[in-house]
XYZ file of C-alpha atoms in Angstrom:
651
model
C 129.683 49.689 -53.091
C 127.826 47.410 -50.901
C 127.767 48.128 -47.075
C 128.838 45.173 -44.957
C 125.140 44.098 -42.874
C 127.921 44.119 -39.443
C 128.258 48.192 -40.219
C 124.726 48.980 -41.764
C 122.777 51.337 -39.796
C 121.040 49.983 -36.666
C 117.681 51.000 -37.965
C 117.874 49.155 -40.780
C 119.417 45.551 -39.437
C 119.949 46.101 -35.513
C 122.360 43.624 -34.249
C 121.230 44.283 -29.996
C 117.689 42.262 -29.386
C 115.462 44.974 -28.103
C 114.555 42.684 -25.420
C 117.713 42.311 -24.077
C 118.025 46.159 -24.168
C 114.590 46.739 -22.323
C 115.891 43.971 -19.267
C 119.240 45.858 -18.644
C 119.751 49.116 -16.781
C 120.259 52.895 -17.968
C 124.091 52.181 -17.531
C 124.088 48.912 -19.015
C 122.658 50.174 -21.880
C 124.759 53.089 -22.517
C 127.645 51.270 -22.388
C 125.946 48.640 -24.962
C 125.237 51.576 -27.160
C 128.694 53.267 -27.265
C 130.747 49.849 -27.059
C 128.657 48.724 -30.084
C 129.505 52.071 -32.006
C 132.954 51.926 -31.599
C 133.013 48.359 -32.341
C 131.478 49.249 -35.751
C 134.269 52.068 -36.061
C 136.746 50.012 -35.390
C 135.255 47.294 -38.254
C 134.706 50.042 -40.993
C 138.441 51.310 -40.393
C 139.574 47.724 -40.924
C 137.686 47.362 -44.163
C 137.853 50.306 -45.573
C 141.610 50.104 -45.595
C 141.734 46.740 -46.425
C 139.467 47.679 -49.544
C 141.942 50.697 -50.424
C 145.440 48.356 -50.075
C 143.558 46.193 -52.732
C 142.934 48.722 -55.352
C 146.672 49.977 -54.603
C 148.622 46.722 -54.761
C 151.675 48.562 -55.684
C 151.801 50.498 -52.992
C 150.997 47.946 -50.292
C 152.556 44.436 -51.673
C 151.081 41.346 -53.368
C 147.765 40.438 -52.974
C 148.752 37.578 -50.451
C 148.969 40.050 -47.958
C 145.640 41.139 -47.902
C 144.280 38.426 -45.404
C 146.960 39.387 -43.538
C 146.007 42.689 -44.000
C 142.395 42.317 -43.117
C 143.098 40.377 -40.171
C 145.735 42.735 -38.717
C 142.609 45.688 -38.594
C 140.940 43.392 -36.982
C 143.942 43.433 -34.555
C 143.830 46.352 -34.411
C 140.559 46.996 -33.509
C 141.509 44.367 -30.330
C 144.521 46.402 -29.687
C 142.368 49.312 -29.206
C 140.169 47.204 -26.701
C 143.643 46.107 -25.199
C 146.233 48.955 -25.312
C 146.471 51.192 -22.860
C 146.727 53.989 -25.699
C 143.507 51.625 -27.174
C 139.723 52.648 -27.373
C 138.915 49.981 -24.792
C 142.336 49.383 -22.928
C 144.039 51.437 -20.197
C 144.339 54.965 -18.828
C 144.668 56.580 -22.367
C 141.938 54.968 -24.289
C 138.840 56.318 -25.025
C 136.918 53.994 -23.069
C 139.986 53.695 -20.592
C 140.301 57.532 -19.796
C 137.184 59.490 -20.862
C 134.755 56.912 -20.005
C 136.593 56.094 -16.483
C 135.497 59.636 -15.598
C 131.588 59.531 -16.687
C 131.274 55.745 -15.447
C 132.371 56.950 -12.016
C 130.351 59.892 -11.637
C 127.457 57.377 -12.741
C 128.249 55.277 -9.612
C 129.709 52.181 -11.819
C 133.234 50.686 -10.371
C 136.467 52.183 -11.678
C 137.308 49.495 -14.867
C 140.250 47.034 -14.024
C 143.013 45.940 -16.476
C 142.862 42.528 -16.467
C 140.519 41.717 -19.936
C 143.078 44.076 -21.531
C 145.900 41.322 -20.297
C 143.899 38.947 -21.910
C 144.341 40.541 -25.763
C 147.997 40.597 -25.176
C 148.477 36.870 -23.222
C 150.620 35.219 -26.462
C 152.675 38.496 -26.074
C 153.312 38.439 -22.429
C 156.450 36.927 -20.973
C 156.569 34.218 -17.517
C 156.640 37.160 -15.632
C 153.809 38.691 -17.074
C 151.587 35.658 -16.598
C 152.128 34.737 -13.589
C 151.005 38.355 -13.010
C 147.840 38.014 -14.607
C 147.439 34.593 -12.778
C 148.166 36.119 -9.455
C 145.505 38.947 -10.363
C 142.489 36.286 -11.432
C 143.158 34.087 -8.078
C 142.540 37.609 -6.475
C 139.441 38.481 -8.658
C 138.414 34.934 -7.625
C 138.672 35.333 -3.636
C 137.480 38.861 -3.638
C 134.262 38.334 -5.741
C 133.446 34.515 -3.697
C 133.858 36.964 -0.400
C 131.907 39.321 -1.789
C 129.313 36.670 -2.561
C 129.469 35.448 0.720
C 128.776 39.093 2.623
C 125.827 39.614 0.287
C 124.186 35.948 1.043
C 124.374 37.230 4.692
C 123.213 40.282 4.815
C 120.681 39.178 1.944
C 119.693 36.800 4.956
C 119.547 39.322 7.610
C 117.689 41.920 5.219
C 114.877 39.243 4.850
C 114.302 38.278 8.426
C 113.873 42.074 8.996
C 111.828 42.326 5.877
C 114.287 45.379 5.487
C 114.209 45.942 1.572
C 116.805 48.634 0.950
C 119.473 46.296 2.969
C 118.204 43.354 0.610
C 118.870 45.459 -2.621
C 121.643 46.664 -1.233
C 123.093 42.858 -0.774
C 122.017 42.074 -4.491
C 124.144 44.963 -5.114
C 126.607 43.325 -3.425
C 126.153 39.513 -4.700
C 126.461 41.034 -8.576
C 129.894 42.560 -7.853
C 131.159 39.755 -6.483
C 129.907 37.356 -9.318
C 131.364 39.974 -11.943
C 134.542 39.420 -10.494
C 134.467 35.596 -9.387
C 133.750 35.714 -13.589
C 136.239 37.432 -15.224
C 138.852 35.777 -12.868
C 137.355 32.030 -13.421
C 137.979 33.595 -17.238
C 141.528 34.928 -16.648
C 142.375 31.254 -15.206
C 140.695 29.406 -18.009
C 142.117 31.212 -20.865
C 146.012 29.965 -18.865
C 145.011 26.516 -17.996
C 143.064 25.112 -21.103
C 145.528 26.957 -23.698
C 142.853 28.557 -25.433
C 143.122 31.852 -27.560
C 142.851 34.102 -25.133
C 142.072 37.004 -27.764
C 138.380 35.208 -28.189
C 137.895 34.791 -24.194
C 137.929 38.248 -24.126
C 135.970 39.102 -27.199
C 133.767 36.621 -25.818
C 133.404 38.868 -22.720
C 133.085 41.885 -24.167
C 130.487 40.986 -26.575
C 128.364 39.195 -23.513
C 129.090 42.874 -21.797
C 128.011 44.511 -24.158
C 125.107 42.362 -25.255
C 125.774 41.614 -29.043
C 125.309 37.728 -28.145
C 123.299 35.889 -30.211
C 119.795 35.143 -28.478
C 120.181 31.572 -28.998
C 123.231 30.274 -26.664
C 125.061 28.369 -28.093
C 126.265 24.546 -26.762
C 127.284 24.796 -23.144
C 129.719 22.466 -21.031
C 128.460 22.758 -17.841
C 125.053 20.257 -16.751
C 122.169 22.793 -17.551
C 123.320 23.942 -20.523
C 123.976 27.639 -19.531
C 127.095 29.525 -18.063
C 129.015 29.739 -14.774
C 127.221 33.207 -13.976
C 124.114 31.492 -15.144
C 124.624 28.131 -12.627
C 125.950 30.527 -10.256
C 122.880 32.738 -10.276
C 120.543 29.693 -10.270
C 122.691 28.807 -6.890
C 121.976 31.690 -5.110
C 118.458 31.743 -6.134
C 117.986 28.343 -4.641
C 120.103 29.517 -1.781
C 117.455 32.433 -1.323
C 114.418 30.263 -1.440
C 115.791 27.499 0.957
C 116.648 30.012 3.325
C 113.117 31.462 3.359
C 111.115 28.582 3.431
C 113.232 27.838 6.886
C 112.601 30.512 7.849
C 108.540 30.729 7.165
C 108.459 27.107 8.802
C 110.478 28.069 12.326
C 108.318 31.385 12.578
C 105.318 28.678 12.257
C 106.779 26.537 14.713
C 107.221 29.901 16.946
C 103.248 30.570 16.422
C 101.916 26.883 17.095
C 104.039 26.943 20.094
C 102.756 29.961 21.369
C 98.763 28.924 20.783
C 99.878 25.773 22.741
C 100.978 27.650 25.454
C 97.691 30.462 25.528
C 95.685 27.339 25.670
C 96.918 25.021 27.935
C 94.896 25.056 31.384
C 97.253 27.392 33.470
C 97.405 30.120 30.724
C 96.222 32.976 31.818
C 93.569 35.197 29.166
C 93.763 39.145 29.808
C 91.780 40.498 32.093
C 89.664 42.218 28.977
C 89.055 38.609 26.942
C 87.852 37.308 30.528
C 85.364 40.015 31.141
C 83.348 39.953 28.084
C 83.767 36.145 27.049
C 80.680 34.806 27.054
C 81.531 30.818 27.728
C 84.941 29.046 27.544
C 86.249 29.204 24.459
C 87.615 25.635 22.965
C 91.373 25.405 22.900
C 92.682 27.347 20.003
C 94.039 24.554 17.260
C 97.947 24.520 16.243
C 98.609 26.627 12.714
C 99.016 23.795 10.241
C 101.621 24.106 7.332
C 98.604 23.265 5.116
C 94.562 23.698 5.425
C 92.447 20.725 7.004
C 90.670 18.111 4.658
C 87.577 18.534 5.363
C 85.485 21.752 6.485
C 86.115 23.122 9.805
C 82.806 22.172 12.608
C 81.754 24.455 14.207
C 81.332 23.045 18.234
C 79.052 24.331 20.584
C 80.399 27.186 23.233
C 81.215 25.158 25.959
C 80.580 21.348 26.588
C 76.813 20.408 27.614
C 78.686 18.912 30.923
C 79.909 21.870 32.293
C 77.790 23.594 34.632
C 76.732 27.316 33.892
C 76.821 29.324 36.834
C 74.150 31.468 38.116
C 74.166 35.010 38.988
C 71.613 37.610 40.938
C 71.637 41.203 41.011
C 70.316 44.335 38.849
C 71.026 45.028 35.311
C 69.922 48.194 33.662
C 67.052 48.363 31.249
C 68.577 50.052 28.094
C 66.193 49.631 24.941
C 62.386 48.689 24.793
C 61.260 47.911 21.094
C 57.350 47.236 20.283
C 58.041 43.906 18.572
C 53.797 43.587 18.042
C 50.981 45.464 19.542
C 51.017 43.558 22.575
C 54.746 42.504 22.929
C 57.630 44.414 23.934
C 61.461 43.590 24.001
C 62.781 44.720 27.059
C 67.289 45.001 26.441
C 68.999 44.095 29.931
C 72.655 45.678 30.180
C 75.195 46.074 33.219
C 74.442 48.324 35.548
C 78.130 49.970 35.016
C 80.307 47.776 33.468
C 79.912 46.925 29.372
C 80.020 43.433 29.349
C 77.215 41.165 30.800
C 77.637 39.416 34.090
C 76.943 36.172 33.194
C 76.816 33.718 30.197
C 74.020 31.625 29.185
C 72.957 28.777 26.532
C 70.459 29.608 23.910
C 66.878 28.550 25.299
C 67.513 29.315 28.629
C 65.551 32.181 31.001
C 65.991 34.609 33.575
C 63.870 35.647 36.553
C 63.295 38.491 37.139
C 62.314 40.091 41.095
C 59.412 43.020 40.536
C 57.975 44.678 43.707
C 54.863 45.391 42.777
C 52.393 47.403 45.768
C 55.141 46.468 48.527
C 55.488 42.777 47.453
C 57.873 40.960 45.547
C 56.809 39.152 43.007
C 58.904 36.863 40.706
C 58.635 35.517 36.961
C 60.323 34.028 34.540
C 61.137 35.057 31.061
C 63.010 33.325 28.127
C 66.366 35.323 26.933
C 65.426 35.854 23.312
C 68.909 37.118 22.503
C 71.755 35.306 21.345
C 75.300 34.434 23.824
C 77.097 35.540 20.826
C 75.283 39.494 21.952
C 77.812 39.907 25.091
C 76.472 43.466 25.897
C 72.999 42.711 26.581
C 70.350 40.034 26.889
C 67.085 40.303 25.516
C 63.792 39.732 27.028
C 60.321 39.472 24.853
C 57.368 39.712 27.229
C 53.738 39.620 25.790
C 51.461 41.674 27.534
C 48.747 39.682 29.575
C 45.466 40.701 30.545
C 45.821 38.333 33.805
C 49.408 38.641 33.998
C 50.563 41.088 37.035
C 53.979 41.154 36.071
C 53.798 41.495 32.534
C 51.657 44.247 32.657
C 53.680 46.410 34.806
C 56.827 45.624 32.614
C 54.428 47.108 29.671
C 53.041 49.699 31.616
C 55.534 51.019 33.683
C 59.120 50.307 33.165
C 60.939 52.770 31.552
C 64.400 53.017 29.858
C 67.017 53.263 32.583
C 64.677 51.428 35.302
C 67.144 49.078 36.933
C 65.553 45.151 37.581
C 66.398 42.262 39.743
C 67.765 39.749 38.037
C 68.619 36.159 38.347
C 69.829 33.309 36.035
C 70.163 31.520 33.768
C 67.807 28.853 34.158
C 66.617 25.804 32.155
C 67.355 22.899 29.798
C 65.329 23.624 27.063
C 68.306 24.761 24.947
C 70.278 23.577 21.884
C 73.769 24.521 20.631
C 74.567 22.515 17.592
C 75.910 19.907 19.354
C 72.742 17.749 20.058
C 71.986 17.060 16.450
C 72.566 17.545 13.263
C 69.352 19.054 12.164
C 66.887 20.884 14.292
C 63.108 21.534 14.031
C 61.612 24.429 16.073
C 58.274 24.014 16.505
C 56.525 27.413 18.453
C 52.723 29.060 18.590
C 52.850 32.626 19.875
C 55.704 33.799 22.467
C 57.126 31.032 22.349
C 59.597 31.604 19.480
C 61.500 33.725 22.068
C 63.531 29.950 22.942
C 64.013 29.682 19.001
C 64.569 32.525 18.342
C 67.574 32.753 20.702
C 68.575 29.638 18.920
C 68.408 30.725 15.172
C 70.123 33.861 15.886
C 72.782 31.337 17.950
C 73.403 29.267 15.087
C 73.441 31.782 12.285
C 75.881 34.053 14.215
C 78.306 31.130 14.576
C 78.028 29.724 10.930
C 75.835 26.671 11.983
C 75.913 24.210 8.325
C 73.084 22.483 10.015
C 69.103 22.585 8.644
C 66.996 24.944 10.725
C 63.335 24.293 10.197
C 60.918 26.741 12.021
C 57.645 26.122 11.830
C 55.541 29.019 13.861
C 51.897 29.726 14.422
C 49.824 32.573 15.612
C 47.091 34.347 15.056
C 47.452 37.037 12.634
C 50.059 38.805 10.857
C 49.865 41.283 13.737
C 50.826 38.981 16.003
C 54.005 37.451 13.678
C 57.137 38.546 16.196
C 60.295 38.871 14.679
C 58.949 38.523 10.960
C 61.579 41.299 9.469
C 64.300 39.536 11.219
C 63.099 36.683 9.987
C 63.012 37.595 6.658
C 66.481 38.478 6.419
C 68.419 35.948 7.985
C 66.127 33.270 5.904
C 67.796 35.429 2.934
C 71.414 35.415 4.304
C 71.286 31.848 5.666
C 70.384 28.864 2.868
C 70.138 26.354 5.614
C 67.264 28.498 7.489
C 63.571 27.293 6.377
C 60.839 29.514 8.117
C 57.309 28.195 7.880
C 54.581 29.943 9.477
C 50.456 29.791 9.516
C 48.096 32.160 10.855
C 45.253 30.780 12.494
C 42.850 34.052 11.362
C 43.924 34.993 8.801
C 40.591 36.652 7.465
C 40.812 40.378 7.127
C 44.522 40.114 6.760
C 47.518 40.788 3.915
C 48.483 36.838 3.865
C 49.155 34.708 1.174
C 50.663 31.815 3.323
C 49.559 28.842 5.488
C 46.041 29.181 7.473
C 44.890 27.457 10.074
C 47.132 25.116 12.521
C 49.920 22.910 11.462
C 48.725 19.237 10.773
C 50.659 16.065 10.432
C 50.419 15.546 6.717
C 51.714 19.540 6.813
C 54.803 18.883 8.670
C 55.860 15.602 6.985
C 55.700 17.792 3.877
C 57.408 20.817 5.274
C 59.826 18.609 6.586
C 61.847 15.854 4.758
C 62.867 12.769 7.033
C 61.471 14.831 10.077
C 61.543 11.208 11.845
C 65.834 11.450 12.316
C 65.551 14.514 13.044
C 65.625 16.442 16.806
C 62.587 18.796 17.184
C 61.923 21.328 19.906
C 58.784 22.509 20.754
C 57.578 25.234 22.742
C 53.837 27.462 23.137
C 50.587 26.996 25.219
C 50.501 23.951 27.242
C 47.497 22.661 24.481
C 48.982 23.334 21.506
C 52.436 21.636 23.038
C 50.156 18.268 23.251
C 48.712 18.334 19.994
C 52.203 18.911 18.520
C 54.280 16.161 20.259
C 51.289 13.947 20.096
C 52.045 14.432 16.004
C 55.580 13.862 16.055
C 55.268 10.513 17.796
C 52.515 9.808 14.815
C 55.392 10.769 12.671
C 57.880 8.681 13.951
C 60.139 11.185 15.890
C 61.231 9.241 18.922
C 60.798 10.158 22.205
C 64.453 11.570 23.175
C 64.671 13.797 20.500
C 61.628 15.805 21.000
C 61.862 18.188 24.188
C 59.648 20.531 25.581
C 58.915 23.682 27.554
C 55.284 25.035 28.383
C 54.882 28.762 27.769
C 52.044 30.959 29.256
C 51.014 33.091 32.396
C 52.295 31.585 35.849
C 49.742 29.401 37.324
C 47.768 31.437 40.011
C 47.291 29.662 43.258
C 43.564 28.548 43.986
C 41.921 30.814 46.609
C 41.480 29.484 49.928
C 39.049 29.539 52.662
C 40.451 31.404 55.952
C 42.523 28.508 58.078
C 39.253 28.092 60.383
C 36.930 27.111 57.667
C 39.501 24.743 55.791
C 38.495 21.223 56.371
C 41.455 18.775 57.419
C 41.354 15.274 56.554
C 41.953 13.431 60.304
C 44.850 10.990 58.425
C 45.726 13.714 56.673
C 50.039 13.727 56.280
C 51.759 16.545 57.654
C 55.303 18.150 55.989
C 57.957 19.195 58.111
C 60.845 21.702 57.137
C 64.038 21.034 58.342
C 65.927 24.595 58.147
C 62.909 26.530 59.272
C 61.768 24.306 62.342
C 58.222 24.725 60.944
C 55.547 21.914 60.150
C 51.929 21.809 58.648
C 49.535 19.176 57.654
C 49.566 18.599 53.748
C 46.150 17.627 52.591
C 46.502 15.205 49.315
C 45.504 18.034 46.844
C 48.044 20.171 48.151
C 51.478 21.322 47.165
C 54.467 21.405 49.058
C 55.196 25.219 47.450
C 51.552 25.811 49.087
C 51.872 24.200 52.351
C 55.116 26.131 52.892
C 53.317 29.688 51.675
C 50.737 28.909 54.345
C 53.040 28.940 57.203
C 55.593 31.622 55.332
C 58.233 29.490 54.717
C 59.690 30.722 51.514
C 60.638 28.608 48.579
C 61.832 30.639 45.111
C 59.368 29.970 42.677
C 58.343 31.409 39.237
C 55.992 29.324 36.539
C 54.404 26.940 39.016
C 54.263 24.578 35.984
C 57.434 22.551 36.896
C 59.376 24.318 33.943
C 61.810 26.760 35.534
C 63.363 24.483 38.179
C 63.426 27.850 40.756
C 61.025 25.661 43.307
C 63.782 23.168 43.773
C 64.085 21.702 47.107
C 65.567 18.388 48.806
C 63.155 15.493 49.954
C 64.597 14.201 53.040
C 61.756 11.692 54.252
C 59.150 10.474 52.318
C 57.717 10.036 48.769
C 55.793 12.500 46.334
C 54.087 12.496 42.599
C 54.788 15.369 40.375
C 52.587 15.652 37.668
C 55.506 17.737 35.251
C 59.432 17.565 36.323
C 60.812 18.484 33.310
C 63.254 20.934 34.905
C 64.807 18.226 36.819
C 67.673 15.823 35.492
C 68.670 12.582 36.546
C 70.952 13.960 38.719
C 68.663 16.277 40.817
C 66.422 13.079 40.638
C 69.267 10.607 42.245
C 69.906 12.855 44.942
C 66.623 13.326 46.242
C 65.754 17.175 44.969
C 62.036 17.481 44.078
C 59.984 20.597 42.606
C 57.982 21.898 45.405
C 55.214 23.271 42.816
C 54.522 19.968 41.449
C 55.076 17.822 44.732
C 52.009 16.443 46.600
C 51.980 13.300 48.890
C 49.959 10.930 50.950
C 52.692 9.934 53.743
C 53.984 12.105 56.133
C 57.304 14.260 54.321
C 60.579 16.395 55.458
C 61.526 19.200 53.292
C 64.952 20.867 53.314
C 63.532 24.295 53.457
C-alpha cells in the first residue's frame, strides 16, 4: 500500500523548511516538532480507518458514507485540537494537560482556551459567543497594553543603552502581539462569517510552522499579515524614536561646544597652563561631514600680540647635533609646562654672566610650539663668539639660564601662503627647522621646499630628522649641497645653489613665498636670485644669522677727537647727554656714558635695542625688526641709529 507523502517519514519528504526551523527558538521548535507528530497521528488514524470501513462496507454502510467518513477523522483530529478531552484542547488533552506542565516549567505562558472555542463556533449557542467575543475584545486590550508598556520601556532601555531592559521589553512587545492576534482572529472568524474551523487550523499551522514558504495572496497593503504590518510598525516606531534621539543628544553636544567657546567660557586651569597659543573656537558637530577638506589655520591670528616673558628655565638635555653644534633643551624651572608661547621662527635671549658681566645673545628656538614642555635652542660653537663658547664649554645639564622672549618676525605659520620655500646656509635652518617641524606636526597640505647649504656632510644639522619626516610627509622636498664636498660620502648637490638650480628645484618658485636665512653674504646672493627669478619683493623675508657684531675699540675719551658741530643725544629717563659723532651709534653713545639699552645681535635683527625717538631724525642702515607700527610711533633701533642733528632718546 502506498504511504500518503502528508504521513511519510520526515527524512524522506520533510514538510517544516529547515530554515524556518533554524530562525525559531528551542521552544518554538519543540512545540513544531511534537504538534507536527501528532498532527500526522491524528491523519494516519483518519485514513487508516477510513481505508478499513471501505474494505468492510457491510459493516460500516454504503459507500456514500465514506467522504463522510473521511471527513469526520478529519474532525476528529480538530476535535482533539478542540476538546477539552482532545490532544490539543483543554485541561485533559495531551497537549492541554501534559504539555501545560513542561511548557510552564520551560518559562512559556500557561495556554488559553480560546482557539479551542474557535473549532466548536457553529456548535456554540448566543451565549456561548458572545463569550468568546467578550474574551477576544479582552485578548485585544490586554495584548495593545502590553504593546504599549514594551514601546516604553523599549524607549527607556535605549536611552540608557540598558540591553537586558530592552530584551526584556521585546519580551514584552511579542506577548502582547500574540494576543492582540489571536483576538483580532477570534473577532474575524464572528464578524466576516467565515469557517471558523480553518481560522484556527490556519493558526495552528502558522504556530507550528507547517506554512508554505511562499505566502499566499494577502489583503492588507504590503502583502503580508497583521503580525507582519504590526511588526513592521514597531520597527519603524524603534528607528524613529532613535534617530530623535541621536539628533537631540547632537543638539545637546553643539550646544555645549558653543558654550566652551564663546569668550566668557572659562578652560580648566590644566588646558590653560600648557596651551601653547589660543586655540580657534571649537566648530559645532555637524549631522554630516564638511564638503571639502578641513584647513588647517595657524595657532593664533598674526594680529594678536605674543607676550613676552623673562626669567630662568632649566637646562634639561644637550644633544651634539654636529661636531661643533649643540642643542641646548630649555624646560620650567618647576612647573611642566613652558611659560610662554611662541611662533615658529622666532628667538629667545638669553642673560649669561660671564667673568662678573652680563652678557646677552640671541638664539633662534629650533623647536616646534606644538613641543609645550620645552624649547629648543641650536647654538654653533664660535671661535670669536664669547657666549657660544661658554654654552659649549661650560653649561651643564641642570644649569639654570636667564631667559627672555620671544622675539622676532621672521616666522611663518601656514597662514601667509600657500607654499613656502626655506632657503638656509649653515645655522640657519634652526628658523626652518622650527617651521617644518610646525607644519608637519599640525598636518600642513602645503609644499615645503628646503633648500640648505653647508659645508660638508659633517656639518648637515638635523639630516636624520630630516630624512624621516621627508619620508612621512609627501609635501616635504629637502634639497641640500655641500660646498666641499671632496673627501666626503656624498652623492648629492656640490657647490652653492645657483639660479638655474633653484628654478629647477622649484616649480613656479615666482608665486611662491620664500624665506631666507644664513650669513649676511650668502643672504645677498640669495635674494639678489629670487628677484632674478621673479619672486616679488613682499614675499621674500629675511633674517641675518652669525656672531653679534663686536663694537669697534676706542681710544680712551681724552684722545677721541670731537667734531666742533658735532650733534649731541640727550636721554630723557636718565638725565644724561653726550655728543654723537656721525659714525656713531646711539646703542654706543649711550654705553659710553652707561646708560643701558637691551641689546643682542647689533645687526638690527632682534628688535631688543628698541627705543623711542623723541627729537630729531636718524638713518638705520637694517630695521628689519621694526614694523610699521613701531615706525609710526617714533621707536627706532638704537644699534642701527646714527644722526647728524642734535637727538632725544627715551632711555
Amino acid at each position: 500500500m502506498t504511504i500518503p507523502f502528508f504521513i511519510r517519514p520526515l527524512s524522506l519528504r520533510p514538510c517544516i523548511p529547515i530554515r524556518a526551523i533554524g530562525k525559531r527558538s528551542r521552544r518554538s521548535r519543540l512545540l513544531s516538532v511534537l504538534g507536527l507528530s501528532m498532527l500526522l497521528s491524528g491523519m494516519a488514524g483518519a485514513i487508516s480507518q477510513e481505508e478499513h470501513e471501505s474494505h468492510h462496507p457491510e459493516q460500516y454502510g454504503k459507500a456514500s458514507q465514506d467522504a463522510g467518513g473521511g471527513m469526520m477523522g478529519m474532525m476528529g483530529m480538530m476535535g482533539m485540537m478542540g476538546g477539552k478531552g482532545g490532544m490539543m484542547g483543554g485541561k485533559g488533552g495531551m497537549m492541554g494537560g501534559g504539555m501545560d506542565g513542561m511548557m510552564e516549567k520551560m518559562g512559556a505562558p500557561k495556554p488559553k482556551d480560546l482557539y479551542p472555542s474557535l473549532m466548536n463556533l457553529p456548535e456554540l449557542t448566543p451565549e456561548k459567543r458572545e463569550e468568546v467575543r467578550k474574551q477576544a475584545d479582552e485578548r485585544v486590550g490586554s495584548g495593545t497594553a502590553l504593546m504599549g508598556k514594551g514601546l516604553d520601556s523599549l524607549s527607556k532601555g535605549a536611552a540608557r543603552e540598558d540591553h537586558a531592559a530592552m530584551q526584556e521589553a521585546i519580551s514584552v512587545i511579542q506577548e502582547g502581539l500574540a494576543q492582540l492576534d489571536s483576538g483580532l482572529a477570534a473577532r474575524r472568524a464572528l464578524a466576516e462569517g467565515k469557517a471558523p474551523r480553518n481560522v484556527a487550523l490556519q493558526w495552528f499551522k502558522r504556530e507550528m510552522n507547517l506554512l508554505p514558504p511562499a505566502a499566499a495572496t494577502s489583503d492588507h497593503a504590503f502583502g503580508g499579515s497583521v503580525f507582519h504590518a504590526l511588526t513592521i510598525l514597531i520597527l519603524g516606531t524603534f528607528a524613529a524614536v532613535m534617530i530623535w534621539m541621536y539628533f537631540f543628544k547632537m543638539r545637546r553636544a553643539s550646544a555645549l561646544l558653543k558654550e566652551l567657546g564663546s569668550p566668557g567660557a572659562v578652560a580648566p586651569a590644566a588646558v590653560q597652563a600648557q596651551a601653547p597659543v589660543a586655540q580657534p573656537q571649537a566648530p559645532a558637530v555637524k549631522s554630516a561631514p564638511p564638503a571639502e577638506p578641513p584647513e588647517f589655520p595657524a595657532m593664533r591670528s598674526r594680529t594678536e600680540p605674543v607676550e613676552k616673558w623673562s626669567g630662568k628655565l632649566r637646562v634639561c638635555r644637550i644633544f651634539d647635533e654636529t661636531p661643533d653644534v649643540k642643542t641646548f633643551r630649555l624646560a620650567a624651572e618647576n612647573d611642566v609646562a613652558l611659560p610662554f608661547t611662541y611662533y615658529p621662527g622666532q628667538f629667545a635671549t638669553l642673560t649669561i654672566e660671564i667673568d662678573g658681566k652680563k652678557v646677552k645673545r640671541s638664539y633662534t628656538i629650533a623647536s616646534t610650539p606644538t613641543q609645550l614642555h620645552y624649547c629648543a635652542l641650536t647654538v654653533k660653537r664660535e671661535d670669536q663668539g664669547l657666549v657660544s663658547r661658554y654654552l659649549h664649554d661650560n653649561i651643564k645639564e641642570g644649569d639654570l639660564i636667564e631667559v627672555s622672549g620671544p622675539n622676532g618676525k621672521f616666522t611663518f605659520t601656514g597662514e601667509e601662503a600657500s607654499s613656502i620655500v626655506l632657503i638656509a646656509g649653515g645655522v640657519g635652518i634652526t628658523p626652518m627647522m622650527s617651521a617644518i617641524r610646525y607644519l608637519t606636526d599640525i598636518g600642513w597640505h602645503g609644499e615645503i621646499y628646503l633648500l640648505y647649504c653647508c659645508r660638508t656632510t659633517h656639518d648637515f644639522i638635523y639630516r636624520a630628522e630630516l630624512e624621516q619626516l621627508q619620508q612621512r610627509n609627501p609635501n616635504l622636498n629637502v634639497f641640500a649641497t655641500m660646498t666641499r664636498a671632496e673627501g666626503t660620502v656624498w652623492m648629492g648637490l656640490k657647490g652653492r645653489f645657483s639660479a638655474e638650480i633653484i628654478s629647477y628645484l622649484v616649480p613656479e618658485i615666482d608665486k611662491r613665498r620664500a624665506h631666507v636665512c644664513g650669513p649676511p653674504a650668502m643672504m645677498g646672493a640669495m635674494v639678489g636670485m629670487l628677484k632674478e627669478l621673479g619672486v616679488p619683493d613682499d614675499l621674500i623675508k629675511t633674517e641675518a644669522f652669525g656672531p653679534a657684531k663686536k663694537p669697534a675699540e676706542k681710544a680712551p675719551p681724552a684722545e677721541i677727537p670731537v667734531p666742533a658741530d658735532a650733534p649731541a643725544v640727550n636721554f630723557t629717563k636718565s638725565g644724561k647727554s653726550t655728543q654723537l659723532p656721525p659714525d656713531q651709534t646711539v646703542l654706543e653713545a649711550a654705553e659710553s656714558i652707561g646708560v643701558e639699552i637691551d641689546n643682542s645681535c647689533l645687526s638690527g635683527q632682534c628688535g631688543l635695542c628698541k627705543v623711542k625717538l623723541c627729537k630729531g631724525q636718524v638713518s638705520m642702515e637694517c630695521d628689519d625688526a621694526l614694523s610699521d607700527e613701531d615706525k609710526a610711533t617714533g621707536l627706532i633701533l638704537a644699534c642701527q641709529a646714527k644722526a647728524t642733528e642734535n637727538l632725544e632718546v627715551e632711555a
